[in-house]
Every structure is written in C-alpha cells, then in structure tokens.
GROMACS .gro file of C-alpha atoms in nm:
model
  105
    1GLY     CA    1  -2.552  -5.361   1.272
    2VAL     CA    2  -2.406  -5.611   1.047
    3GLY     CA    3  -2.430  -5.883   1.309
    4THR     CA    4  -2.802  -5.863   1.340
    5SER     CA    5  -2.820  -5.920   0.957
    6ILE     CA    6  -2.616  -6.223   0.974
    7SER     CA    7  -2.762  -6.376   1.274
    8ASN     CA    8  -3.127  -6.307   1.236
    9ALA     CA    9  -3.417  -6.301   0.972
   10PRO     CA   10  -3.411  -6.021   0.727
   11THR     CA   11  -3.460  -5.691   0.900
   12ILE     CA   12  -3.736  -5.426   0.809
   13ASN     CA   13  -3.650  -5.064   0.781
   14PHE     CA   14  -3.882  -4.886   1.009
   15ALA     CA   15  -3.875  -4.499   1.057
   16MET     CA   16  -4.105  -4.268   1.236
   17ASP     CA   17  -4.160  -3.898   1.206
   18ILE     CA   18  -4.325  -3.669   1.461
   19VAL     CA   19  -4.646  -3.538   1.293
   20GLU     CA   20  -4.848  -3.410   1.578
   21ILE     CA   21  -4.792  -3.280   1.938
   22GLU     CA   22  -5.047  -3.233   2.184
   23GLY     CA   23  -5.313  -3.225   1.909
   24THR     CA   24  -5.138  -2.976   1.684
   25PRO     CA   25  -5.041  -3.107   1.345
   26ILE     CA   26  -4.667  -3.048   1.274
   27ALA     CA   27  -4.438  -3.213   1.012
   28LYS     CA   28  -4.144  -3.180   0.808
   29ARG     CA   29  -4.177  -3.060   0.441
   30GLY     CA   30  -4.316  -3.345   0.228
   31LYS     CA   31  -4.469  -3.538   0.533
   32MET     CA   32  -4.844  -3.578   0.598
   33ALA     CA   33  -4.903  -3.378   0.934
   34GLY     CA   34  -5.157  -3.481   1.208
   35ALA     CA   35  -5.313  -3.790   1.342
   36LYS     CA   36  -5.389  -4.085   1.094
   37ASP     CA   37  -5.613  -4.377   1.033
   38ILE     CA   38  -5.547  -4.679   0.828
   39TRP     CA   39  -5.795  -4.860   0.618
   40ARG     CA   40  -5.743  -5.218   0.527
   41CYS     CA   41  -5.881  -5.386   0.216
   42GLU     CA   42  -6.084  -5.716   0.307
   43SER     CA   43  -5.967  -5.883  -0.025
   44CYS     CA   44  -5.613  -5.795  -0.089
   45LEU     CA   45  -5.505  -5.654   0.258
   46HIS     CA   46  -5.369  -5.333   0.092
   47GLY     CA   47  -5.354  -5.049   0.339
   48VAL     CA   48  -5.471  -4.695   0.278
   49VAL     CA   49  -5.365  -4.409   0.518
   50THR     CA   50  -5.599  -4.099   0.574
   51PRO     CA   51  -5.607  -3.808   0.816
   52VAL     CA   52  -5.788  -3.922   1.132
   53ASP     CA   53  -6.120  -3.716   1.046
   54ARG     CA   54  -6.145  -3.859   0.678
   55THR     CA   55  -6.263  -4.189   0.523
   56PRO     CA   56  -6.099  -4.299   0.197
   57GLU     CA   57  -6.281  -4.222  -0.126
   58GLY     CA   58  -6.425  -4.516  -0.296
   59LYS     CA   59  -6.273  -4.874  -0.296
   60CYS     CA   60  -5.942  -5.034  -0.265
   61PRO     CA   61  -5.719  -4.869  -0.529
   62HIS     CA   62  -5.554  -5.208  -0.599
   63CYS     CA   63  -5.843  -5.454  -0.632
   64GLY     CA   64  -6.165  -5.254  -0.585
   65GLY     CA   65  -6.241  -5.435  -0.268
   66LYS     CA   66  -6.409  -5.290   0.041
   67LEU     CA   67  -6.187  -5.080   0.284
   68GLU     CA   68  -6.253  -5.116   0.655
   69LYS     CA   69  -6.087  -4.936   0.938
   70ALA     CA   70  -5.786  -5.128   1.068
   71THR     CA   71  -5.793  -5.013   1.409
   72LYS     CA   72  -6.050  -4.993   1.686
   73PRO     CA   73  -6.054  -4.941   2.043
   74LEU     CA   74  -6.035  -5.258   2.259
   75MET     CA   75  -6.001  -5.078   2.596
   76ARG     CA   76  -6.079  -4.738   2.747
   77ASN     CA   77  -5.992  -4.623   3.087
   78GLY     CA   78  -5.894  -4.975   3.182
   79GLN     CA   79  -6.234  -5.132   3.073
   80ILE     CA   80  -6.273  -5.356   2.791
   81VAL     CA   81  -6.500  -5.172   2.535
   82SER     CA   82  -6.514  -5.426   2.243
   83GLU     CA   83  -6.601  -5.799   2.223
   84LEU     CA   84  -6.246  -5.992   2.209
   85PRO     CA   85  -6.222  -6.294   2.000
   86SER     CA   86  -6.130  -6.633   2.139
   87PRO     CA   87  -5.796  -6.787   2.078
   88SER     CA   88  -5.959  -7.032   1.835
   89GLN     CA   89  -6.120  -6.742   1.637
   90LEU     CA   90  -5.776  -6.554   1.636
   91ARG     CA   91  -5.615  -6.865   1.494
   92GLN     CA   92  -5.885  -6.907   1.213
   93ARG     CA   93  -5.828  -6.531   1.136
   94VAL     CA   94  -5.454  -6.573   1.095
   95LEU     CA   95  -5.495  -6.885   0.895
   96SER     CA   96  -5.726  -6.712   0.643
   97VAL     CA   97  -5.515  -6.436   0.610
   98LEU     CA   98  -5.172  -6.598   0.563
   99PRO     CA   99  -5.225  -6.715   0.211
  100ARG     CA  100  -5.309  -6.370   0.100
  101LEU     CA  101  -4.968  -6.209   0.228
  102GLU     CA  102  -4.676  -6.137   0.016
  103PRO     CA  103  -4.346  -6.318   0.125
  104ILE     CA  104  -4.068  -6.130   0.278
  105ARG     CA  105  -3.768  -6.130   0.051
   0.00000   0.00000   0.00000
C-alpha cells in the first residue's frame, strides 16, 4: 500500500502467470506457455528468455556479447552437484558486476 512506498525503498512491480501445470504448457492468450530458461549476456547482463528446450539464436541482441545460461542446478536430491564458490569469490563476482548494472529509479 501507500505506507510501503513512503517508508521503504522504491518497490518493483512483480507479477507471475501460471504457464505450465505438471509438465503441460498452458497460458493465457498473449503469454509464452511452458517452462523457460533465461540466458544472460556476459558483457551487458541483458537477459533473453527461451522455452526450456531451446537455446537463443546468435549473440546478445543488445551488444553482440556471448549468452550463457543463467541458471544451473546446485543440488539434486539433497546432494551438491556443482562446485560452490567461496565467499571471497562471490564477493569478487558481485563487485565486478555492480558497475554494469543500471540504477533503479
């Protein structure tokens, strides 16, 4: 409500739509049905969304940089399946990305 906008930092409008139920793609008209993947540009951090079984065509539409899948499994059935970065590695990654982010207005 209005109190949140006055007392906190600017809010972000976040809405979700149901696009798949138990593996069956469904969506309202005009929405992209089915599971999705997101690909992130290494250079400008632009995101590209594709159906889960497709890779984006070509390079980043904004800068021509390389697109990499933004998500990867870290755990499966309670077991770690990917090497986890150390806290100092995470800090370095955040510090390298921060200058490339656009400010929230």
